[in-house]
Coordinates of C-alpha atoms in Angstrom, one line a residue:
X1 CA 24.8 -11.1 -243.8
X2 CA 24.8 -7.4 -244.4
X3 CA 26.3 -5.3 -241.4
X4 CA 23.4 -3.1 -242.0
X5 CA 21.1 -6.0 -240.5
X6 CA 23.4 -7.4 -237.8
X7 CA 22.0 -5.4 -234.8
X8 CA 18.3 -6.0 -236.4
X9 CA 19.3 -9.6 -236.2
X10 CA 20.3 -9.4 -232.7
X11 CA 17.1 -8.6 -231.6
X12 CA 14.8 -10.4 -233.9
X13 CA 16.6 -13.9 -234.0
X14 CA 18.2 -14.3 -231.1
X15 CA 18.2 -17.8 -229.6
X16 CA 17.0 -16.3 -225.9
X17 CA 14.3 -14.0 -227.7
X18 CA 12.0 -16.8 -228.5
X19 CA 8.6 -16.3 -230.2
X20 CA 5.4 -15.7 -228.6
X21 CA 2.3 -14.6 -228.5
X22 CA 1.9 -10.7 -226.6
X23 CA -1.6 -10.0 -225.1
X24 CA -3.2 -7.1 -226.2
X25 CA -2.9 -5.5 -222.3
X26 CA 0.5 -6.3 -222.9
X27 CA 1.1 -4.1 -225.9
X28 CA -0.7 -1.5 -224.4
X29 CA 1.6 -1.3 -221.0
X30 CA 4.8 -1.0 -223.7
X31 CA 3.4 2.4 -225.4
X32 CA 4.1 5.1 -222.6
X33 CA 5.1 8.3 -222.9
X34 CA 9.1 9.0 -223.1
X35 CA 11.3 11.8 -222.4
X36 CA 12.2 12.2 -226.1
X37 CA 8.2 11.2 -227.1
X38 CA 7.0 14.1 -225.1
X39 CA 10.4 16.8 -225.9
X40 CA 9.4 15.9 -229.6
X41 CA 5.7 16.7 -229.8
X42 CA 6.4 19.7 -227.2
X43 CA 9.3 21.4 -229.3
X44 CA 7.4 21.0 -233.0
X45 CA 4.0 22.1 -231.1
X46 CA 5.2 25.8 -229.5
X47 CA 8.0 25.7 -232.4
X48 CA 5.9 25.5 -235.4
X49 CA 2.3 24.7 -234.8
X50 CA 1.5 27.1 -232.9
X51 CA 4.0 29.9 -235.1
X52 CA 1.6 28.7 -237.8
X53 CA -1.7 29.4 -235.8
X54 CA -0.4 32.6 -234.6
X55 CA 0.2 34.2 -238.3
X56 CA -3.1 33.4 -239.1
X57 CA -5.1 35.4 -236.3
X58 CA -2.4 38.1 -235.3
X59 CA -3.5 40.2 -239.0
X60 CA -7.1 40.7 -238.0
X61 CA -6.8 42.8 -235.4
X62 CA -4.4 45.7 -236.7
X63 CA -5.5 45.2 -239.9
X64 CA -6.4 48.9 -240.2
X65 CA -3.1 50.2 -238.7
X66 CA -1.1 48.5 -240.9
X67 CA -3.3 49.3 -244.3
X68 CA -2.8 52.7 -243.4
X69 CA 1.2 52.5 -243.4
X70 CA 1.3 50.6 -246.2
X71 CA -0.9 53.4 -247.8
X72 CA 1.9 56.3 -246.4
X73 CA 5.2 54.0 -247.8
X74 CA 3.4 53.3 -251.3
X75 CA 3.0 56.6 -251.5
X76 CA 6.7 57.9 -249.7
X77 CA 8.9 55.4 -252.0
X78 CA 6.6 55.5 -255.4
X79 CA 4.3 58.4 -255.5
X80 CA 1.4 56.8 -255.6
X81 CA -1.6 57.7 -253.8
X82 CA -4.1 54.8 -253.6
X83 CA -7.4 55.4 -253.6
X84 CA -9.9 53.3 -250.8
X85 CA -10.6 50.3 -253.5
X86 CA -7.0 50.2 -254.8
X87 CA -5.7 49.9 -250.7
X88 CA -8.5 47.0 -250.0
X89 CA -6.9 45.2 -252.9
X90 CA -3.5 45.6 -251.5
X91 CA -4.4 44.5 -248.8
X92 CA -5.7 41.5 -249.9
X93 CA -2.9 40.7 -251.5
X94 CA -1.0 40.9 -248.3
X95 CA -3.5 38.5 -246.6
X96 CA -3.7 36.2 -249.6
X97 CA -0.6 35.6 -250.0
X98 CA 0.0 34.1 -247.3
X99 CA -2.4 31.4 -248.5
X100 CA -0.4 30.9 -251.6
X101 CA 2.7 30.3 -249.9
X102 CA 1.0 27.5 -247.8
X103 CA -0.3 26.0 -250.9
X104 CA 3.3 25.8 -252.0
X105 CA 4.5 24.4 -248.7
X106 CA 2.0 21.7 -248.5
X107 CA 2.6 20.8 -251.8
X108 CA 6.0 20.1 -251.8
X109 CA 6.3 18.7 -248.3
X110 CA 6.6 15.4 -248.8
X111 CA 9.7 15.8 -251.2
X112 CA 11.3 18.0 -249.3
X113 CA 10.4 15.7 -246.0
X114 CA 12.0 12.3 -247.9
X115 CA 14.6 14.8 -249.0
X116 CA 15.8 15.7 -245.9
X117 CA 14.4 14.0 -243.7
X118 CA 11.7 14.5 -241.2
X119 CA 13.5 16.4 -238.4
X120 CA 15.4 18.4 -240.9
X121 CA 12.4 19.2 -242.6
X122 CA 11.4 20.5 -239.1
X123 CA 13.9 22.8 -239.1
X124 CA 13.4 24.1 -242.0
X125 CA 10.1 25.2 -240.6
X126 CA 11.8 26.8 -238.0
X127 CA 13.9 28.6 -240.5
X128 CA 11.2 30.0 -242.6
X129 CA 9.4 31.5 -239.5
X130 CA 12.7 33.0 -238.0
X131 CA 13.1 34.7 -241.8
X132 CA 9.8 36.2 -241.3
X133 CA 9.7 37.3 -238.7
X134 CA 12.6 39.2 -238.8
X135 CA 10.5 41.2 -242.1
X136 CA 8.1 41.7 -240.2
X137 CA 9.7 43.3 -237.7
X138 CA 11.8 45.7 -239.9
X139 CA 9.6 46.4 -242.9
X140 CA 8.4 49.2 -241.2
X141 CA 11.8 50.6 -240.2
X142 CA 12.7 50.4 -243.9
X143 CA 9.8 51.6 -244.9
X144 CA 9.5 48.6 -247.1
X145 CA 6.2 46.8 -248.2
X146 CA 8.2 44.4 -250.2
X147 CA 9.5 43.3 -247.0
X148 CA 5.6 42.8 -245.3
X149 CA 4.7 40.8 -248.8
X150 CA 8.1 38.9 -248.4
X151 CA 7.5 37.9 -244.8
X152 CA 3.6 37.4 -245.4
X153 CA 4.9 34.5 -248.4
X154 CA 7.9 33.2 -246.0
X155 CA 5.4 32.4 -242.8
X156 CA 2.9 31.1 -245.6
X157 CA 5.4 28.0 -246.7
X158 CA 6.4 27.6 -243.1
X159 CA 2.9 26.8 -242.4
X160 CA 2.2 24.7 -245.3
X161 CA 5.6 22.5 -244.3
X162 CA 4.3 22.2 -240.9
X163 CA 1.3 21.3 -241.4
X164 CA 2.6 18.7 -244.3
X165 CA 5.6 17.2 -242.3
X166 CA 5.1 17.7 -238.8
X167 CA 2.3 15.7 -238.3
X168 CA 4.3 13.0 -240.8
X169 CA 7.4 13.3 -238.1
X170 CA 5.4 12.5 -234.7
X171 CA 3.1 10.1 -235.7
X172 CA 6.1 8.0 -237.0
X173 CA 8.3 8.7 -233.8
X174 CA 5.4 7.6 -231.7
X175 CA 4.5 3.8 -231.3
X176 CA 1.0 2.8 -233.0
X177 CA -0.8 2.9 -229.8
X178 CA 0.2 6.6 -229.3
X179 CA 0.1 7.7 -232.5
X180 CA -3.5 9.4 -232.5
X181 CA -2.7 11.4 -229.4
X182 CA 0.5 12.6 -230.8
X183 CA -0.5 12.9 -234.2
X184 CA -3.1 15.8 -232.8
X185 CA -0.4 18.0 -231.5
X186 CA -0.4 19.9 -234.7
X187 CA -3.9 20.3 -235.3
X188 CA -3.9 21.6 -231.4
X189 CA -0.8 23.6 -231.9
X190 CA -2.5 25.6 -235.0
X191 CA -5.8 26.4 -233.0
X192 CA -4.4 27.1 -230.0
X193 CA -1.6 29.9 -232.0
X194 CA -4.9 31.2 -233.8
X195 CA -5.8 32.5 -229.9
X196 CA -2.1 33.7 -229.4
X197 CA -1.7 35.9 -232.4
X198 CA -5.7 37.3 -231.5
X199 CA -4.2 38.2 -227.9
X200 CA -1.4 39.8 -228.7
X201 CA -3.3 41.7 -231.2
X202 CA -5.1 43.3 -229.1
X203 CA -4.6 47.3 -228.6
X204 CA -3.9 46.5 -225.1
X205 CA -0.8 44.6 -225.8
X206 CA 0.9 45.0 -229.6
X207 CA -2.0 46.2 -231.9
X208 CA -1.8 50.1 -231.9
X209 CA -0.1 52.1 -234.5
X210 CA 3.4 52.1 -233.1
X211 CA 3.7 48.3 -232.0
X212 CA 2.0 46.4 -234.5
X213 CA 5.5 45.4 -236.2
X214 CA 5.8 43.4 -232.6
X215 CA 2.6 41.9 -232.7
X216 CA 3.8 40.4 -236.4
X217 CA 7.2 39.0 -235.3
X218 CA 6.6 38.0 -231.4
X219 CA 6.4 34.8 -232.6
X220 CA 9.9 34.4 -233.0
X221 CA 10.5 33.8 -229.3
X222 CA 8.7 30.9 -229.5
X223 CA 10.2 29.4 -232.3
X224 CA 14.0 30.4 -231.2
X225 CA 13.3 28.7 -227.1
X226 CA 11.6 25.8 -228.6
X227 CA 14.5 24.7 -231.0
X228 CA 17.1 24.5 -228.5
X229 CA 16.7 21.0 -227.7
X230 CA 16.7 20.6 -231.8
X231 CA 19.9 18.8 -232.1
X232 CA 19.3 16.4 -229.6
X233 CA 15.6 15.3 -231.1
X234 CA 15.7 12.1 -233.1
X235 CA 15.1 11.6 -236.8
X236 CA 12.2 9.2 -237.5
X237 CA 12.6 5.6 -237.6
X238 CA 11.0 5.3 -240.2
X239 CA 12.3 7.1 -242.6
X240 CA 15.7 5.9 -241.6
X241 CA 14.7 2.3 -241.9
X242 CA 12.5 2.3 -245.2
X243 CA 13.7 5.0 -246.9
X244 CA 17.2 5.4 -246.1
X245 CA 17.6 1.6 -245.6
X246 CA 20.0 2.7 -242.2
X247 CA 18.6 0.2 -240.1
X248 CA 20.7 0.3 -237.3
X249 CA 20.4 4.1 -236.8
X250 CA 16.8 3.4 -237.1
X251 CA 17.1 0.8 -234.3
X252 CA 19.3 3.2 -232.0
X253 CA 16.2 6.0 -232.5
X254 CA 13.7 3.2 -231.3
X255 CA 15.7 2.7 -228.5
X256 CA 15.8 6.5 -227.5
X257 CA 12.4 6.7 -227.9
X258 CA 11.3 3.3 -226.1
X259 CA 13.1 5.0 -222.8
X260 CA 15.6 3.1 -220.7
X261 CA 13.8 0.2 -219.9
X262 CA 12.7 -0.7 -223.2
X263 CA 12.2 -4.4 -224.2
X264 CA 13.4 -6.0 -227.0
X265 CA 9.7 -7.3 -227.8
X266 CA 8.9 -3.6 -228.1
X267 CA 11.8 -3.3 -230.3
X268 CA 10.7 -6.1 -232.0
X269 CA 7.5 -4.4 -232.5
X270 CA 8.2 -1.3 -234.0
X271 CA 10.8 -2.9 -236.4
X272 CA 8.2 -5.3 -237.7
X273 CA 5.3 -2.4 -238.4
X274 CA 7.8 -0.6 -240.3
X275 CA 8.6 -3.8 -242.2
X276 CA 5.4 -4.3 -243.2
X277 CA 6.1 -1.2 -245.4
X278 CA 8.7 -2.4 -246.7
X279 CA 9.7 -5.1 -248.9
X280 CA 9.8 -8.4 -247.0
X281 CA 13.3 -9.2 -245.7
X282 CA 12.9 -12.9 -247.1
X283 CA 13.7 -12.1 -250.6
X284 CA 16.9 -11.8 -252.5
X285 CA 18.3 -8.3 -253.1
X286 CA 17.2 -8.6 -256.5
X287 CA 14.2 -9.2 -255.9
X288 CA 13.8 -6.6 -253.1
X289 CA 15.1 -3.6 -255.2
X290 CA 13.1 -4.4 -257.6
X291 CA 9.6 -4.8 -255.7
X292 CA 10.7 -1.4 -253.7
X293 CA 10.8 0.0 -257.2
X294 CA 7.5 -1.3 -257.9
X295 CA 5.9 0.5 -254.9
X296 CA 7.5 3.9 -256.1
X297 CA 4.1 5.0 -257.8
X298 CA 3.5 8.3 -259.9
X299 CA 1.2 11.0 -259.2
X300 CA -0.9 9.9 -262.4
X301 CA -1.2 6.4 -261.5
X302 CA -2.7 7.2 -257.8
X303 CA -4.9 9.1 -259.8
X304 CA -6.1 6.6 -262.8
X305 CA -6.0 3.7 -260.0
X306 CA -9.4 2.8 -259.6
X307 CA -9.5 1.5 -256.9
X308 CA -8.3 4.9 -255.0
X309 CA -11.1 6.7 -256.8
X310 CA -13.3 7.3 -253.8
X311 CA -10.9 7.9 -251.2
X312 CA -9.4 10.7 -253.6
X313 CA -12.6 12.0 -253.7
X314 CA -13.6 12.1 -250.1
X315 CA -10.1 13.9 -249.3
X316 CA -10.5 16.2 -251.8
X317 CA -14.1 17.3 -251.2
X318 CA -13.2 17.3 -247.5
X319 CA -9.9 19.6 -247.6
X320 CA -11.1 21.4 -250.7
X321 CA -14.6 22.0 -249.6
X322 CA -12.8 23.2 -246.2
X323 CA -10.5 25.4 -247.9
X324 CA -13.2 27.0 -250.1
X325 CA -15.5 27.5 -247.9
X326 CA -14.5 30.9 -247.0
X327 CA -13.2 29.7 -243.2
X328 CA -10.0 32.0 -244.2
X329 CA -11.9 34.8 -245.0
X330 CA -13.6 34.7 -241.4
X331 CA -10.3 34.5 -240.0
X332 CA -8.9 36.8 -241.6
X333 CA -12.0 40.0 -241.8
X334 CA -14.0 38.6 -238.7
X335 CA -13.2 41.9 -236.9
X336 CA -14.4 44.1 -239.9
X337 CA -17.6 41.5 -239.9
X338 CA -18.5 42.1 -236.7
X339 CA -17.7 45.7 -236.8
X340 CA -20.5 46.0 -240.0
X341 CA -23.3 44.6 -237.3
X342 CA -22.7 47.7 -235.4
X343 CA -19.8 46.5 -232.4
X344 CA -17.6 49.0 -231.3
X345 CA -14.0 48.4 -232.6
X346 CA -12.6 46.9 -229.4
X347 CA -16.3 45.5 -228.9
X348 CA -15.4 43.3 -232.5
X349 CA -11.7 42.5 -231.7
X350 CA -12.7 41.0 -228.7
X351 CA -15.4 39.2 -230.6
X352 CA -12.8 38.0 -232.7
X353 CA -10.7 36.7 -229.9
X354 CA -14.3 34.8 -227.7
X355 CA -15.0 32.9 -231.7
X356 CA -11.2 31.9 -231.3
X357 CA -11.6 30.9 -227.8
X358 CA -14.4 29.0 -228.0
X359 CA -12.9 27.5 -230.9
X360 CA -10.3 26.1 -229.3
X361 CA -13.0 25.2 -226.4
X362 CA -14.5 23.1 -228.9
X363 CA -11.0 21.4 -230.7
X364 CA -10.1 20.1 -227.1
X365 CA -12.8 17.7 -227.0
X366 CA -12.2 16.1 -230.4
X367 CA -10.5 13.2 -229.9
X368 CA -12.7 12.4 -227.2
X369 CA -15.7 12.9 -229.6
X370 CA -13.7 10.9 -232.2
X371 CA -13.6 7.9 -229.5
X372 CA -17.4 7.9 -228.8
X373 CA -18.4 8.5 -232.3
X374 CA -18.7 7.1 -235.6
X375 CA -16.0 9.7 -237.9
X376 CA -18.7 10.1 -241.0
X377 CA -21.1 10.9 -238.5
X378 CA -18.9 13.7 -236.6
X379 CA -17.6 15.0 -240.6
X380 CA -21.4 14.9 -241.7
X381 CA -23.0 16.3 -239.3
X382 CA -19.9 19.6 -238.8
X383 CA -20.2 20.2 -242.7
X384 CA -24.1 20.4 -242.8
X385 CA -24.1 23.1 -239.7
X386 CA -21.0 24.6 -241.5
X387 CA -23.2 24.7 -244.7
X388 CA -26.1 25.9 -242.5
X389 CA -24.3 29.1 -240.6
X390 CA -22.4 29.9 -243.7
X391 CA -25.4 30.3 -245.7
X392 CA -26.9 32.8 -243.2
X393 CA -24.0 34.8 -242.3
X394 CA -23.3 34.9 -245.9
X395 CA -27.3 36.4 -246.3
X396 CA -27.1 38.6 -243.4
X397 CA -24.1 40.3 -244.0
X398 CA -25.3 41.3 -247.6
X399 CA -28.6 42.4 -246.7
X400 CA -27.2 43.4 -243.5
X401 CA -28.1 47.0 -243.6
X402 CA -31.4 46.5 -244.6
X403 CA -32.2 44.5 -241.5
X404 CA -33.5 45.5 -238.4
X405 CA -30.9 46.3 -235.9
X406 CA -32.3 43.6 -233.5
X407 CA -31.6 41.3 -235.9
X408 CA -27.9 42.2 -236.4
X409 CA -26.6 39.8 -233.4
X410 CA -27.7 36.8 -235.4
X411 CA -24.6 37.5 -238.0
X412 CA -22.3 37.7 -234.6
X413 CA -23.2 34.1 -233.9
X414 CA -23.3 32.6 -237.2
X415 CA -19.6 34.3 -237.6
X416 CA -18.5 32.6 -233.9
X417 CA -19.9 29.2 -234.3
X418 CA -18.9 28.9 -238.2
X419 CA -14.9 28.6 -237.8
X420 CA -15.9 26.9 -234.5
X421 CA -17.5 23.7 -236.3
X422 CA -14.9 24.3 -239.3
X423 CA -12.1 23.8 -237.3
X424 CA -13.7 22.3 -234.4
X425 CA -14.6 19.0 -236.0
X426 CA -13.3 18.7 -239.9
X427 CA -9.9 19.2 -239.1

């Protein structure tokens, strides 16, 4: 036998662990929430979830503060004087890019995830942030916009890692019956940093014209306290035991994360769920290297596999027709949308912040509605109001000056509920 499997063997064959059936009250008493379970979702959640959420609403709010320095050090370091249309492009640019570099990061998360693993893919999260934050917080005493752009691209791949691996790492360190709760963490983490970043945005706090450097890179505290306990987290079990094939490290992590008085029938558990991924442990090596090689499947044949035609579809009308529907471009210009309905500007950024409130209001009480009801019905049902408040918010603020002023708060709502029921329900 292979020294690899002699601990595995322990526990599944021996002679005092007899077979038998487990009630389904039983199974459920075995999930509970461990020391390392909770330290886990904890650390990735307020050191990269919530980083992630927090650079997508901290730029709305000093948006003009930070458009005019970037005006003053275009012109200080090349001469260049841009004129009002030339700066709005800029300054998308700076926005956008942030959304290229999450592209990038989602993309090549899962490589970089079975690459390096699940908890050091983590940490390269963590890295990324740290990076850019520290642009952020001296591009202005450079007098560098290379260095905003740079830090803008850096905190975009951080957040497309996290939002590709971290879910990925705590929903396969948490046992099935706890992988829903845990798996939401992220999602939570994102649009609960979203109200951060709006916060500290604020004039009050970091968004005037000497401190909005701060507001860009307070972040990093988070990210610094909530790696400490880093080299103590454990890798996933799952990666160690399908894709490394290092069983008994896998084993020692399901240990640690079954808590002291774990049970070998919880062991046996877990061990057997990730077997079922795996090749079964009845065949000859032969035999097994060459089925795992079988199950290593290219791009193009997920894509020509008919059979996987309409789930492709669905996730790419869902995440695509999120993504395109201009939910970024609410984030991102609310405040300059509810400033063109006539709000003061501290009347709009705190506008800005009650639509990000109230959207995390709404997130807290999705996986209860995911419990009660049917999923197509909840997906259905948050697209067609999406579509709905879209639509008019989309008409109002084009015709917007030709309305009646009375009529102006209708665009406030339709610009507080849309990113409510994006985010609320879709995600």
């Amino acid at each position: 036998m292979d020294t690899n499997d002699q601990s595995e063997s322990i526990i599944l064959y021996a002679p005092e662990a007899s077979a038998k059936i487990v009630s389904a009250q039983r199974q459920r008493t075995e999930a509970k929430w461990t020391f390392w379970l909770l330290t886990a979702g904890i650390s990735t959640t307020f050191g990269a979830a919530i980083p992630t959420g927090y650079n997508i609403g901290v730029i709305n709010a000093p948006a003009n503060y930070i458009k005019e320095w970037c005006n003053e050090t275009i012109f200080e370091t090349y001469g260049t004087v841009l004129t009002e249309g030339e700066l709005d492009t800029f300054w998308a640019v700076v926005v956008s890019i942030f959304l290229i570099g999450g592209v990038i990061g989602s993309l090549g998360g899962a490589w970089l995830a079975d690459k390096l693993g699940r908890k050091q893919s983590y940490l390269a999260c963590g890295f990324l942030l740290v990076i850019g934050g520290v642009c952020f917080q001296f591009c202005r005493a450079v007098g560098s916009v290379e260095l905003l752009l740079l830090g803008r691209v850096l905190v975009g791949l951080a957040a497309g890692l996290t939002t590709s691996t971290v879910p990925m790492y705590l929903t396969e360190l948490a046992p099935i019956e706890l992988r829903g709760a845990l798996g939401v963490f992220c999602s939570m983490g994102v649009t609960g940093g979203v109200v951060v970043g709006q916060i500290l945005s604020l004039e009050e706090i970091f968004g005037t014209e000497e401190l909005w450097q701060f507001a860009l890179s307070f972040y990093v505290l988070l990210v610094i306290t909530f790696f400490v306990p880093y080299h103590w987290l454990p890798e996933s079990p799952k990666y160690l035991y399908v894709i490394k094939q290092r069983r008994d490290e896998a084993i020692n992590e399901i240990k640690r994360l079954g808590g002291k008085n774990v049970k070998d029938e919880y062991i046996r558990q877990q061990i057997e769920s990730m077997r079922s991924e795996d090749v079964p442990n009845s065949v000859s090596d032969d035999e097994e290297t060459q089925q795992t090689k079988s199950k290593q499947r290219s791009l193009w044949s997920v894509l020509t596999d008919p059979t996987l035609a309409l789930p492709l579809i669905l996730v790419c009308a869902l995440q695509g027709g999120q993504q395109l529907s201009g939910i970024n471009a609410v984030f991102f210009y609310s405040v300059s949308i509810f400033e063109s309905v006539g709000l003061s500007s501290t009347g709009a950024k705190f506008a800005n912040l009650g639509a990000g409130c109230l959207n995390l209001f709404v997130a807290f009480f999705t996986p209860m509605l995911m419990e009660k009801f049917n999923r197509r019905f909840l997906a259905l049902l948050s697209c067609s109001m999406c579509g709905v408040f879209l639509f008019a918010l989309t008409f109002i603020v084009y015709f917007i000056e030709k309305l009646a002023p009375d009529i102006e708060h209708i665009a406030t709502h339709c610009n507080t509920m849309f990113p409510v029921l994006q985010n609320g329900f879709i995600d």
